[in-house]
Amino acid sequence: GRRMQKKKKSKEDKSTKKLKIDTAISGITNAGMAEDILLHGAAGKEHMVAYEGFDHETGTALKRGLKDISKSKVNPQYKEQNLKQQAGFSAEVKETARENADRILKKDATRKVRTDDIGRVNDPLYDHVEVDANGNIIPGSGSQMKFVGKNPKECLDKLMSGKYKKYRDANVAMEVPSDFYDGVCREIDKNVADLNKQVEAAKRQGKMAVAKQKQAQIDDLKRTRQNLRKSRVSQADAMEARKNPRLSTAKDIHRLSHDAGVNAAKYGAGIGGTISGLKNMIEVVRGNKSPLEGLKDTALTTGKAAGSAYVTAYGSTAAIAAMRNASQSFVRTLSRTNLPAQVVSTAVTSADTIWQWMNGRITGAECLQEMGKNGFAISSSAAYATAGQLLIPIPVVGGLVGGMVGYSLASACYGALMAALKEAKLAREERIRIERECEEAIADIRQYRQEINEIADRHLAEYRNTFDAAFSDMKISMGIGDIDGFMAGANTITRKLGGETKFDSFEEFDRLMNDPEPFKF
């Protein structure tokens, strides 16, 4: 019976230590990627504004959001025409959201706005203008969106028609569907090449008026080419935003969440691999694991850390995107904190606990208790990881120390709360077990401290030996009046620390001092 209990306890100890490492990695990753996640969440919020048609943070309303545009009436007799026109409006809103989301990620304070949304409804020249951080319109930033034609050739034909002459004459930047842009550019180059041949032919025939007319068309095409812009929206994107704005919005937030997840996965893999590598190196040195086992465990932990970081960052970004445009100010305030990441982290970390309960390995009460402990520990781990990195500005080390301290303190506090509730029923055996575990924890701490000291001693031994020998030589040289010997000892220390020496003997020093040229150390 005792052997079974001892075996069970050993498994529990390993599980607890593993959880501490996983939680520390999670805390460090959340702290390290907090800004990136918040930025991607803020970018996602732009798509929520585009969908809802209202920015709850600034209290400003759009002329029409994607949801309202999707409710526009359609005449059955002109269904295709109506949908295409309405999709053009959706494209303007979608273009604004995507452009501003990208600027947020680049930390660019300027924004792109629809003229309709700033009171310039049906502006004669511009669909969009850009504003600075103070909301002032940036001169020369106006642009017009033209989602016209069924293909690039038809699109160019319409752009060059008399209907759009006012835009060409005013040198207005014209944005065309992203899937049309390259094709329109090719059509322009082809038309210019054909017209050049016609100009040469007209000149040879002496038809100067015709040549002048063709040259004017060439100049018009070239000016259009120069003012052509590639939209961030395709024809299919625009139509999807018109017909299914919820799906369109979800796709954009998914892309941002995925990008944040990939960034976090890379970061998490680096942190997880470093921590696990150090941990397994110690285990290999102790003889508790073979090198192959250590490598396998490191690879497994690294992969798990990357996956966990991806899920956490993805979920946090999506949550922040929605929370940032919530109607309740309290929810919007929470979206600017690390709370969303902590909630997702808790869910990810608790997945293993839930799996154990589903497989009958732990009871329902134990499952709830462990989940509560995990959630509390993760919150503190993330906070302490940030604090630790600030107090110990060494990459990974500060975060690791802080994360571990946060986890340990949180676990201790949670354990104290649980103990207070059960104090009346706590048996003598339970108290003995807790005391024994505390003693083992202290022993572990002492062991790790000893190992760290040994590592430091080995690392610094080379420098210590060099310094001792150099100081000894300097002392002897001073005793016998050997100036050159004293300099050689001092120069040995300088070179060991990566410095450069200016002289190696008193003669060189004297020559340097008498040199009229100034010198710098």
Short mmCIF file of C-alpha atoms in Angstrom, two decimals:
data_model
loop_
_atom_site.label_atom_id
_atom_site.label_comp_id
_atom_site.label_asym_id
_atom_site.label_seq_id
_atom_site.Cartn_x
_atom_site.Cartn_y
_atom_site.Cartn_z
CA GLY A 1 0.00 0.00 0.00
CA ARG A 2 2.79 2.39 0.94
CA ARG A 3 4.63 1.59 -2.30
CA MET A 4 1.52 2.46 -4.35
CA GLN A 5 1.05 5.71 -2.39
CA LYS A 6 4.71 6.58 -2.88
CA LYS A 7 4.44 5.89 -6.62
CA LYS A 8 1.28 7.96 -6.87
CA LYS A 9 2.91 10.80 -4.94
CA SER A 10 5.92 10.69 -7.27
CA LYS A 11 3.65 11.07 -10.30
CA GLU A 12 1.82 13.94 -8.61
CA ASP A 13 5.13 15.69 -7.83
CA LYS A 14 6.28 15.37 -11.46
CA SER A 15 2.90 16.65 -12.66
CA THR A 16 3.10 19.64 -10.30
CA LYS A 17 6.64 20.53 -11.40
CA LYS A 18 5.64 20.20 -15.06
CA LEU A 19 2.63 22.45 -14.46
CA LYS A 20 4.88 25.06 -12.87
CA ILE A 21 7.16 25.05 -15.92
CA ASP A 22 4.18 25.20 -18.34
CA THR A 23 2.62 28.03 -16.34
CA ALA A 24 5.89 29.96 -16.21
CA ILE A 25 6.30 29.60 -19.98
CA SER A 26 2.69 30.73 -20.47
CA GLY A 27 3.23 33.73 -18.18
CA ILE A 28 6.43 34.81 -19.92
CA THR A 29 4.87 34.41 -23.38
CA ASN A 30 1.77 36.39 -22.41
CA ALA A 31 3.93 39.14 -20.96
CA GLY A 32 6.33 39.20 -23.91
CA MET A 33 3.59 39.19 -26.55
CA ALA A 34 1.12 41.44 -24.69
CA GLU A 35 1.77 44.49 -26.88
CA ASP A 36 1.56 42.50 -30.12
CA ILE A 37 -1.72 40.88 -29.05
CA LEU A 38 -3.21 44.22 -27.98
CA LEU A 39 -2.17 45.76 -31.32
CA HIS A 40 -3.76 42.95 -33.32
CA GLY A 41 -6.87 43.19 -31.13
CA ALA A 42 -7.09 46.94 -31.75
CA ALA A 43 -6.71 46.28 -35.48
CA GLY A 44 -9.53 43.73 -35.28
CA LYS A 45 -11.71 46.32 -33.61
CA GLU A 46 -11.65 48.33 -36.85
CA HIS A 47 -13.54 45.49 -38.53
CA MET A 48 -16.10 45.41 -35.72
CA VAL A 49 -16.68 49.12 -36.25
CA ALA A 50 -17.04 48.56 -39.99
CA TYR A 51 -19.62 45.84 -39.38
CA GLU A 52 -21.65 47.61 -36.70
CA GLY A 53 -21.35 51.11 -38.15
CA PHE A 54 -20.53 52.65 -34.77
CA ASP A 55 -17.27 53.24 -32.91
CA HIS A 56 -18.09 52.94 -29.20
CA GLU A 57 -14.62 54.08 -28.14
CA THR A 58 -14.90 57.47 -29.85
CA GLY A 59 -18.69 57.66 -29.87
CA THR A 60 -18.79 58.32 -33.63
CA ALA A 61 -21.21 56.77 -36.09
CA LEU A 62 -20.47 55.81 -39.67
CA LYS A 63 -22.88 56.90 -42.37
CA ARG A 64 -23.56 53.20 -42.95
CA GLY A 65 -21.90 50.03 -41.67
CA LEU A 66 -21.68 46.69 -43.48
CA LYS A 67 -24.65 45.35 -41.55
CA ASP A 68 -26.87 48.23 -42.67
CA ILE A 69 -25.67 48.07 -46.28
CA SER A 70 -26.55 44.36 -46.38
CA LYS A 71 -30.16 45.27 -45.56
CA SER A 72 -30.48 47.55 -48.60
CA LYS A 73 -33.46 46.85 -50.84
CA VAL A 74 -32.93 45.06 -54.14
CA ASN A 75 -35.24 45.40 -57.14
CA PRO A 76 -35.75 41.86 -58.55
CA GLN A 77 -35.67 43.29 -62.08
CA TYR A 78 -32.25 44.88 -61.49
CA LYS A 79 -30.86 42.51 -58.89
CA GLU A 80 -27.34 42.18 -60.32
CA GLN A 81 -27.02 45.90 -60.93
CA ASN A 82 -28.31 46.78 -57.44
CA LEU A 83 -26.04 44.27 -55.70
CA LYS A 84 -22.98 45.49 -57.62
CA GLN A 85 -23.67 49.09 -56.70
CA GLN A 86 -24.24 48.22 -53.05
CA ALA A 87 -21.11 46.05 -53.05
CA GLY A 88 -19.23 49.19 -54.10
CA PHE A 89 -20.36 50.89 -50.89
CA SER A 90 -19.36 47.81 -48.88
CA ALA A 91 -15.96 47.91 -50.57
CA GLU A 92 -15.43 51.48 -49.35
CA VAL A 93 -16.18 50.47 -45.75
CA LYS A 94 -14.09 47.31 -45.99
CA GLU A 95 -11.17 49.22 -47.55
CA THR A 96 -11.25 51.71 -44.66
CA ALA A 97 -11.19 48.98 -42.02
CA ARG A 98 -8.37 46.98 -43.64
CA GLU A 99 -6.20 50.03 -44.27
CA ASN A 100 -6.62 51.36 -40.72
CA ALA A 101 -6.00 47.92 -39.23
CA ASP A 102 -2.70 47.78 -41.10
CA ARG A 103 -1.73 51.26 -39.90
CA ILE A 104 -2.45 50.27 -36.30
CA LEU A 105 -0.10 47.31 -36.62
CA LYS A 106 2.56 49.65 -38.05
CA LYS A 107 1.89 52.14 -35.21
CA ASP A 108 1.00 54.79 -37.79
CA ALA A 109 -1.23 57.44 -36.18
CA THR A 110 -2.83 58.55 -39.45
CA ARG A 111 -6.17 57.08 -40.51
CA LYS A 112 -8.16 56.66 -43.71
CA VAL A 113 -11.79 57.81 -43.52
CA ARG A 114 -14.74 57.86 -45.87
CA THR A 115 -15.83 61.35 -46.84
CA ASP A 116 -19.43 60.26 -46.14
CA ASP A 117 -18.45 59.55 -42.51
CA ILE A 118 -17.08 63.08 -41.92
CA GLY A 119 -20.10 64.93 -43.25
CA ARG A 120 -19.03 65.24 -46.90
CA VAL A 121 -21.75 63.00 -48.33
CA ASN A 122 -21.52 62.47 -52.09
CA ASP A 123 -18.24 64.37 -52.32
CA PRO A 124 -17.78 65.29 -56.03
CA LEU A 125 -14.19 63.96 -56.18
CA TYR A 126 -13.26 61.79 -53.22
CA ASP A 127 -14.56 58.66 -51.50
CA HIS A 128 -11.68 58.67 -48.98
CA VAL A 129 -9.31 61.15 -47.39
CA GLU A 130 -6.60 60.66 -44.78
CA VAL A 131 -6.45 62.41 -41.42
CA ASP A 132 -3.57 62.94 -38.98
CA ALA A 133 -3.52 62.01 -35.29
CA ASN A 134 -5.55 65.14 -34.46
CA GLY A 135 -8.23 64.41 -37.05
CA ASN A 136 -7.05 67.06 -39.53
CA ILE A 137 -7.38 66.17 -43.21
CA ILE A 138 -3.99 65.64 -44.87
CA PRO A 139 -3.80 67.75 -48.07
CA GLY A 140 -3.57 65.73 -51.30
CA SER A 141 -4.66 62.48 -49.64
CA GLY A 142 -8.04 62.15 -51.37
CA SER A 143 -8.88 59.09 -53.45
CA GLN A 144 -11.79 57.62 -55.39
CA MET A 145 -12.83 53.94 -55.47
CA LYS A 146 -13.99 52.53 -58.80
CA PHE A 147 -15.34 48.98 -58.61
CA VAL A 148 -16.66 49.02 -62.15
CA GLY A 149 -16.72 46.60 -65.08
CA LYS A 150 -16.82 42.81 -65.17
CA ASN A 151 -13.14 42.46 -66.01
CA PRO A 152 -9.99 44.62 -66.23
CA LYS A 153 -10.68 45.70 -69.83
CA GLU A 154 -14.22 46.86 -69.04
CA CYS A 155 -12.92 48.56 -65.90
CA LEU A 156 -10.37 50.57 -67.92
CA ASP A 157 -12.94 51.45 -70.57
CA LYS A 158 -15.15 53.00 -67.88
CA LEU A 159 -12.22 54.77 -66.21
CA MET A 160 -11.32 56.38 -69.55
CA SER A 161 -14.92 57.32 -70.39
CA GLY A 162 -16.24 60.87 -70.36
CA LYS A 163 -18.14 60.13 -67.14
CA TYR A 164 -14.88 59.91 -65.20
CA LYS A 165 -13.05 62.73 -67.00
CA LYS A 166 -13.35 65.05 -63.97
CA TYR A 167 -11.30 62.61 -61.86
CA ARG A 168 -8.62 62.34 -64.53
CA ASP A 169 -8.41 66.09 -64.99
CA ALA A 170 -8.10 66.61 -61.21
CA ASN A 171 -5.37 63.93 -60.93
CA VAL A 172 -7.43 62.03 -58.37
CA ALA A 173 -5.97 58.71 -57.16
CA MET A 174 -8.35 55.96 -58.29
CA GLU A 175 -8.50 52.63 -56.46
CA VAL A 176 -9.61 49.58 -58.41
CA PRO A 177 -10.34 46.02 -57.19
CA SER A 178 -7.19 44.20 -56.09
CA ASP A 179 -7.92 41.41 -58.60
CA PHE A 180 -8.31 43.94 -61.44
CA TYR A 181 -5.27 46.13 -60.78
CA ASP A 182 -2.59 44.16 -62.63
CA GLY A 183 -4.91 43.51 -65.55
CA VAL A 184 -5.84 47.20 -65.86
CA CYS A 185 -2.14 48.12 -65.84
CA ARG A 186 -1.48 45.65 -68.67
CA GLU A 187 -4.41 47.02 -70.67
CA ILE A 188 -3.07 50.56 -70.27
CA ASP A 189 0.42 49.53 -71.43
CA LYS A 190 -1.09 47.71 -74.42
CA ASN A 191 -3.26 50.68 -75.42
CA VAL A 192 -0.31 53.09 -75.08
CA ALA A 193 1.81 50.86 -77.31
CA ASP A 194 -0.95 50.71 -79.96
CA LEU A 195 -1.52 54.48 -79.84
CA ASN A 196 2.21 55.17 -80.21
CA LYS A 197 2.17 53.21 -83.47
CA GLN A 198 -0.84 55.23 -84.61
CA VAL A 199 0.92 58.49 -83.76
CA GLU A 200 3.97 57.50 -85.83
CA ALA A 201 1.76 56.43 -88.73
CA ALA A 202 -0.21 59.71 -88.62
CA LYS A 203 3.00 61.75 -88.60
CA ARG A 204 4.34 59.86 -91.61
CA GLN A 205 1.10 60.64 -93.47
CA GLY A 206 1.25 64.28 -92.44
CA LYS A 207 -1.94 64.04 -90.35
CA MET A 208 -0.65 66.17 -87.50
CA ALA A 209 -4.11 66.81 -86.01
CA VAL A 210 -4.71 63.05 -85.72
CA ALA A 211 -1.26 62.56 -84.22
CA LYS A 212 -1.98 65.28 -81.67
CA GLN A 213 -5.31 63.68 -80.77
CA LYS A 214 -3.70 60.25 -80.30
CA GLN A 215 -0.90 61.76 -78.22
CA ALA A 216 -3.51 63.37 -75.94
CA GLN A 217 -5.06 59.92 -75.42
CA ILE A 218 -1.61 58.52 -74.58
CA ASP A 219 -1.03 61.30 -72.02
CA ASP A 220 -4.45 60.63 -70.51
CA LEU A 221 -3.71 56.91 -70.20
CA LYS A 222 -0.30 57.55 -68.65
CA ARG A 223 -1.80 59.98 -66.13
CA THR A 224 -4.43 57.39 -65.26
CA ARG A 225 -1.73 54.75 -64.84
CA GLN A 226 0.19 57.05 -62.52
CA ASN A 227 -2.90 57.73 -60.39
CA LEU A 228 -4.06 54.10 -60.32
CA ARG A 229 -4.08 52.44 -56.88
CA LYS A 230 -4.57 48.82 -55.84
CA SER A 231 -7.39 48.45 -53.35
CA ARG A 232 -7.14 46.06 -50.39
CA VAL A 233 -10.49 44.65 -51.49
CA SER A 234 -11.26 42.37 -54.42
CA GLN A 235 -14.52 42.10 -56.34
CA ALA A 236 -15.32 38.88 -54.48
CA ASP A 237 -14.50 40.51 -51.13
CA ALA A 238 -16.84 43.39 -51.87
CA MET A 239 -19.73 41.12 -52.86
CA GLU A 240 -19.21 38.90 -49.82
CA ALA A 241 -19.23 41.95 -47.55
CA ARG A 242 -22.55 43.00 -49.16
CA LYS A 243 -24.23 39.57 -48.97
CA ASN A 244 -22.71 38.18 -45.78
CA PRO A 245 -21.07 40.96 -43.74
CA ARG A 246 -20.83 38.83 -40.58
CA LEU A 247 -18.77 36.17 -42.37
CA SER A 248 -16.65 38.82 -44.09
CA THR A 249 -15.88 40.46 -40.74
CA ALA A 250 -15.10 37.11 -39.10
CA LYS A 251 -12.61 36.30 -41.87
CA ASP A 252 -10.71 39.54 -41.37
CA ILE A 253 -10.55 39.08 -37.61
CA HIS A 254 -9.46 35.48 -38.19
CA ARG A 255 -6.56 36.67 -40.35
CA LEU A 256 -5.40 39.11 -37.68
CA SER A 257 -5.82 36.52 -34.93
CA HIS A 258 -3.87 34.00 -36.98
CA ASP A 259 -1.01 36.47 -37.50
CA ALA A 260 -0.90 37.18 -33.76
CA GLY A 261 -0.98 33.45 -33.08
CA VAL A 262 1.92 32.74 -35.42
CA ASN A 263 4.00 35.51 -33.83
CA ALA A 264 3.23 34.18 -30.35
CA ALA A 265 3.97 30.59 -31.40
CA LYS A 266 7.46 31.61 -32.54
CA TYR A 267 8.04 33.47 -29.28
CA GLY A 268 6.57 30.67 -27.16
CA ALA A 269 8.68 28.06 -28.91
CA GLY A 270 11.81 30.08 -28.19
CA ILE A 271 10.93 30.51 -24.52
CA GLY A 272 9.75 26.92 -24.10
CA GLY A 273 12.79 25.51 -25.86
CA THR A 274 15.20 27.59 -23.77
CA ILE A 275 13.61 26.75 -20.42
CA SER A 276 13.08 23.09 -21.23
CA GLY A 277 16.59 22.82 -22.67
CA LEU A 278 18.14 24.14 -19.45
CA LYS A 279 15.91 21.93 -17.30
CA ASN A 280 16.72 18.79 -19.30
CA MET A 281 20.43 19.63 -19.41
CA ILE A 282 20.47 19.57 -15.61
CA GLU A 283 18.56 16.27 -15.60
CA VAL A 284 21.06 14.76 -18.05
CA VAL A 285 24.00 15.98 -15.93
CA ARG A 286 22.35 14.46 -12.86
CA GLY A 287 22.04 11.19 -14.71
CA ASN A 288 18.24 11.14 -14.43
CA LYS A 289 17.83 11.23 -18.23
CA SER A 290 19.79 10.14 -21.26
CA PRO A 291 20.77 12.82 -23.83
CA LEU A 292 18.18 11.39 -26.26
CA GLU A 293 15.44 11.55 -23.62
CA GLY A 294 16.42 15.12 -22.84
CA LEU A 295 16.22 16.10 -26.50
CA LYS A 296 12.84 14.42 -26.92
CA ASP A 297 11.42 16.14 -23.84
CA THR A 298 12.77 19.51 -25.00
CA ALA A 299 11.24 19.05 -28.45
CA LEU A 300 7.89 18.05 -26.93
CA THR A 301 7.84 21.01 -24.56
CA THR A 302 8.85 23.39 -27.35
CA GLY A 303 6.03 22.15 -29.59
CA LYS A 304 3.53 22.31 -26.76
CA ALA A 305 4.64 25.83 -25.84
CA ALA A 306 4.27 26.96 -29.47
CA GLY A 307 0.80 25.42 -29.76
CA SER A 308 -0.36 26.84 -26.45
CA ALA A 309 0.99 30.29 -27.34
CA TYR A 310 -0.77 30.22 -30.72
CA VAL A 311 -4.14 29.29 -29.22
CA THR A 312 -3.80 31.88 -26.46
CA ALA A 313 -2.81 34.72 -28.80
CA TYR A 314 -5.43 33.77 -31.40
CA GLY A 315 -8.24 33.65 -28.82
CA SER A 316 -7.06 36.80 -27.05
CA THR A 317 -6.90 38.81 -30.29
CA ALA A 318 -10.41 37.79 -31.31
CA ALA A 319 -11.74 38.56 -27.82
CA ILE A 320 -10.05 41.97 -27.66
CA ALA A 321 -11.38 42.88 -31.13
CA ALA A 322 -14.94 42.36 -29.89
CA MET A 323 -14.36 43.86 -26.43
CA ARG A 324 -12.73 47.03 -27.79
CA ASN A 325 -15.98 48.00 -29.50
CA ALA A 326 -18.36 46.84 -26.77
CA SER A 327 -21.10 49.24 -25.76
CA GLN A 328 -20.14 48.93 -22.06
CA SER A 329 -17.17 51.12 -21.11
CA PHE A 330 -16.10 48.63 -18.41
CA VAL A 331 -15.68 45.89 -21.03
CA ARG A 332 -13.70 48.25 -23.26
CA THR A 333 -11.41 49.07 -20.34
CA LEU A 334 -10.78 45.38 -19.66
CA SER A 335 -9.87 44.86 -23.31
CA ARG A 336 -6.82 47.08 -22.79
CA THR A 337 -5.47 44.81 -20.04
CA ASN A 338 -3.96 41.33 -20.11
CA LEU A 339 -7.20 39.80 -18.82
CA PRO A 340 -8.34 38.28 -22.16
CA ALA A 341 -4.99 36.50 -22.55
CA GLN A 342 -5.16 35.23 -18.96
CA VAL A 343 -8.67 33.85 -19.46
CA VAL A 344 -7.65 32.02 -22.63
CA SER A 345 -4.46 30.78 -20.97
CA THR A 346 -6.49 29.38 -18.11
CA ALA A 347 -8.73 27.53 -20.52
CA VAL A 348 -5.73 26.10 -22.39
CA THR A 349 -3.89 25.05 -19.25
CA SER A 350 -7.04 23.55 -17.72
CA ALA A 351 -7.66 21.37 -20.77
CA ASP A 352 -5.38 18.65 -19.38
CA THR A 353 -7.20 18.72 -16.04
CA ILE A 354 -10.58 18.36 -17.76
CA TRP A 355 -9.20 15.48 -19.85
CA GLN A 356 -8.10 13.67 -16.69
CA TRP A 357 -11.57 14.10 -15.18
CA MET A 358 -13.26 12.83 -18.35
CA ASN A 359 -11.04 9.74 -18.24
CA GLY A 360 -11.85 9.08 -14.58
CA ARG A 361 -8.33 9.82 -13.29
CA ILE A 362 -9.54 12.52 -10.90
CA THR A 363 -12.89 13.30 -9.29
CA GLY A 364 -15.12 16.21 -10.25
CA ALA A 365 -14.20 18.04 -7.03
CA GLU A 366 -10.49 17.60 -7.75
CA CYS A 367 -11.04 18.86 -11.29
CA LEU A 368 -12.74 22.07 -10.13
CA GLN A 369 -10.13 22.60 -7.42
CA GLU A 370 -7.24 22.21 -9.87
CA MET A 371 -8.89 24.47 -12.46
CA GLY A 372 -9.33 27.19 -9.84
CA LYS A 373 -5.72 26.83 -8.82
CA ASN A 374 -4.55 26.98 -12.45
CA GLY A 375 -6.54 30.11 -13.20
CA PHE A 376 -5.27 31.93 -10.13
CA ALA A 377 -1.70 30.83 -10.77
CA ILE A 378 -1.68 31.90 -14.42
CA SER A 379 -2.91 35.40 -13.60
CA SER A 380 -0.13 35.92 -11.07
CA SER A 381 2.44 34.21 -13.29
CA ALA A 382 1.77 36.65 -16.15
CA ALA A 383 1.91 39.68 -13.87
CA TYR A 384 5.08 38.57 -12.09
CA ALA A 385 6.73 37.60 -15.39
CA THR A 386 6.37 41.21 -16.54
CA ALA A 387 7.64 42.55 -13.22
CA GLY A 388 10.53 40.08 -13.19
CA GLN A 389 11.65 41.11 -16.67
CA LEU A 390 11.71 44.76 -15.58
CA LEU A 391 13.63 44.03 -12.38
CA ILE A 392 16.05 41.57 -14.04
CA PRO A 393 16.61 42.96 -17.58
CA ILE A 394 18.19 39.76 -18.88
CA PRO A 395 16.31 38.10 -21.78
CA VAL A 396 14.18 35.16 -20.55
CA VAL A 397 15.85 35.02 -17.13
CA GLY A 398 13.88 37.89 -15.58
CA GLY A 399 10.62 36.60 -17.02
CA LEU A 400 11.34 33.05 -15.90
CA VAL A 401 12.14 34.08 -12.35
CA GLY A 402 9.11 36.35 -12.15
CA GLY A 403 6.82 33.73 -13.67
CA MET A 404 7.97 31.07 -11.26
CA VAL A 405 7.63 33.41 -8.28
CA GLY A 406 4.16 34.44 -9.41
CA TYR A 407 3.07 30.84 -9.84
CA SER A 408 4.49 29.83 -6.47
CA LEU A 409 2.91 32.74 -4.62
CA ALA A 410 -0.44 32.21 -6.33
CA SER A 411 -0.36 28.51 -5.57
CA ALA A 412 0.55 29.24 -1.96
CA CYS A 413 -2.27 31.79 -1.59
CA TYR A 414 -4.79 29.48 -3.20
CA GLY A 415 -3.64 26.62 -1.04
CA ALA A 416 -4.01 28.79 2.06
CA LEU A 417 -7.57 29.70 1.11
CA MET A 418 -8.49 26.08 0.53
CA ALA A 419 -6.83 25.09 3.80
CA ALA A 420 -8.81 27.74 5.69
CA LEU A 421 -12.07 26.26 4.41
CA LYS A 422 -11.01 22.75 5.40
CA GLU A 423 -9.19 23.60 8.67
CA ALA A 424 -11.85 22.09 10.86
CA LYS A 425 -11.63 18.73 9.06
CA LEU A 426 -7.90 18.67 8.37
CA ALA A 427 -6.54 15.43 9.76
CA ARG A 428 -3.19 14.98 11.45
CA GLU A 429 -1.93 12.86 8.53
CA GLU A 430 -2.74 15.67 6.10
CA ARG A 431 -0.75 18.18 8.13
CA ILE A 432 2.21 15.79 8.22
CA ARG A 433 2.02 15.36 4.44
CA ILE A 434 2.00 19.13 3.89
CA GLU A 435 4.97 19.59 6.20
CA ARG A 436 6.86 16.88 4.33
CA GLU A 437 6.13 18.49 0.98
CA CYS A 438 7.35 21.85 2.29
CA GLU A 439 10.59 20.25 3.44
CA GLU A 440 11.03 18.66 0.01
CA ALA A 441 10.38 21.99 -1.69
CA ILE A 442 13.05 23.65 0.46
CA ALA A 443 15.48 20.85 -0.39
CA ASP A 444 14.79 21.37 -4.11
CA ILE A 445 15.42 25.10 -3.78
CA ARG A 446 18.74 24.46 -2.04
CA GLN A 447 19.72 21.92 -4.71
CA TYR A 448 18.94 24.33 -7.56
CA ARG A 449 20.87 27.09 -5.79
CA GLN A 450 23.88 24.83 -5.43
CA GLU A 451 23.74 23.88 -9.10
CA ILE A 452 23.45 27.51 -10.17
CA ASN A 453 26.48 28.37 -8.03
CA GLU A 454 28.44 25.52 -9.61
CA ILE A 455 27.53 26.69 -13.11
CA ALA A 456 28.57 30.24 -12.23
CA ASP A 457 31.84 29.01 -10.75
CA ARG A 458 32.66 27.03 -13.89
CA HIS A 459 31.77 29.96 -16.13
CA LEU A 460 33.87 32.46 -14.16
CA ALA A 461 36.78 30.12 -13.33
CA GLU A 462 38.68 31.07 -16.49
CA TYR A 463 38.42 34.79 -15.70
CA ARG A 464 39.29 34.26 -12.04
CA ASN A 465 42.47 32.30 -12.90
CA THR A 466 43.56 34.95 -15.39
CA PHE A 467 43.00 37.79 -12.90
CA ASP A 468 44.80 35.97 -10.07
CA ALA A 469 47.86 35.32 -12.24
CA ALA A 470 47.89 38.88 -13.60
CA PHE A 471 47.61 40.47 -10.12
CA SER A 472 50.35 38.18 -8.85
CA ASP A 473 52.68 39.28 -11.67
CA MET A 474 51.84 42.94 -11.01
CA LYS A 475 52.57 42.55 -7.30
CA ILE A 476 55.97 40.92 -7.96
CA SER A 477 56.82 43.54 -10.58
CA MET A 478 56.04 46.37 -8.16
CA GLY A 479 58.30 44.75 -5.57
CA ILE A 480 61.30 44.59 -7.86
CA GLY A 481 60.62 47.82 -9.77
CA ASP A 482 59.85 46.07 -13.07
CA ILE A 483 57.62 48.63 -14.82
CA ASP A 484 57.32 46.60 -18.02
CA GLY A 485 56.27 43.52 -16.01
CA PHE A 486 53.59 45.57 -14.22
CA MET A 487 52.25 46.84 -17.57
CA ALA A 488 52.19 43.29 -18.97
CA GLY A 489 50.04 42.12 -16.05
CA ALA A 490 47.62 45.06 -16.46
CA ASN A 491 47.42 44.48 -20.22
CA THR A 492 46.59 40.80 -19.65
CA ILE A 493 43.44 41.83 -17.74
CA THR A 494 42.52 44.44 -20.39
CA ARG A 495 42.78 41.92 -23.25
CA LYS A 496 40.82 39.26 -21.32
CA LEU A 497 37.93 41.69 -20.97
CA GLY A 498 38.00 42.45 -24.71
CA GLY A 499 39.83 45.78 -24.52
CA GLU A 500 42.70 47.09 -26.65
CA THR A 501 46.11 48.08 -25.21
CA LYS A 502 48.01 51.18 -26.37
CA PHE A 503 51.48 50.22 -25.13
CA ASP A 504 53.32 47.15 -23.82
CA SER A 505 56.43 48.76 -22.27
CA PHE A 506 57.56 51.93 -20.57
CA GLU A 507 59.51 52.89 -23.69
CA GLU A 508 56.33 52.70 -25.81
CA PHE A 509 54.44 54.66 -23.14
CA ASP A 510 57.10 57.37 -23.06
CA ARG A 511 57.13 57.61 -26.86
CA LEU A 512 53.33 57.89 -26.92
CA MET A 513 53.32 60.67 -24.32
CA ASN A 514 55.96 62.67 -26.19
CA ASP A 515 54.13 62.34 -29.51
CA PRO A 516 52.61 65.78 -30.42
CA GLU A 517 49.60 64.07 -32.02
CA PRO A 518 46.58 63.83 -29.66
CA PHE A 519 45.39 60.32 -28.79
CA LYS A 520 42.24 58.78 -27.36
CA PHE A 521 41.69 55.71 -25.19
#
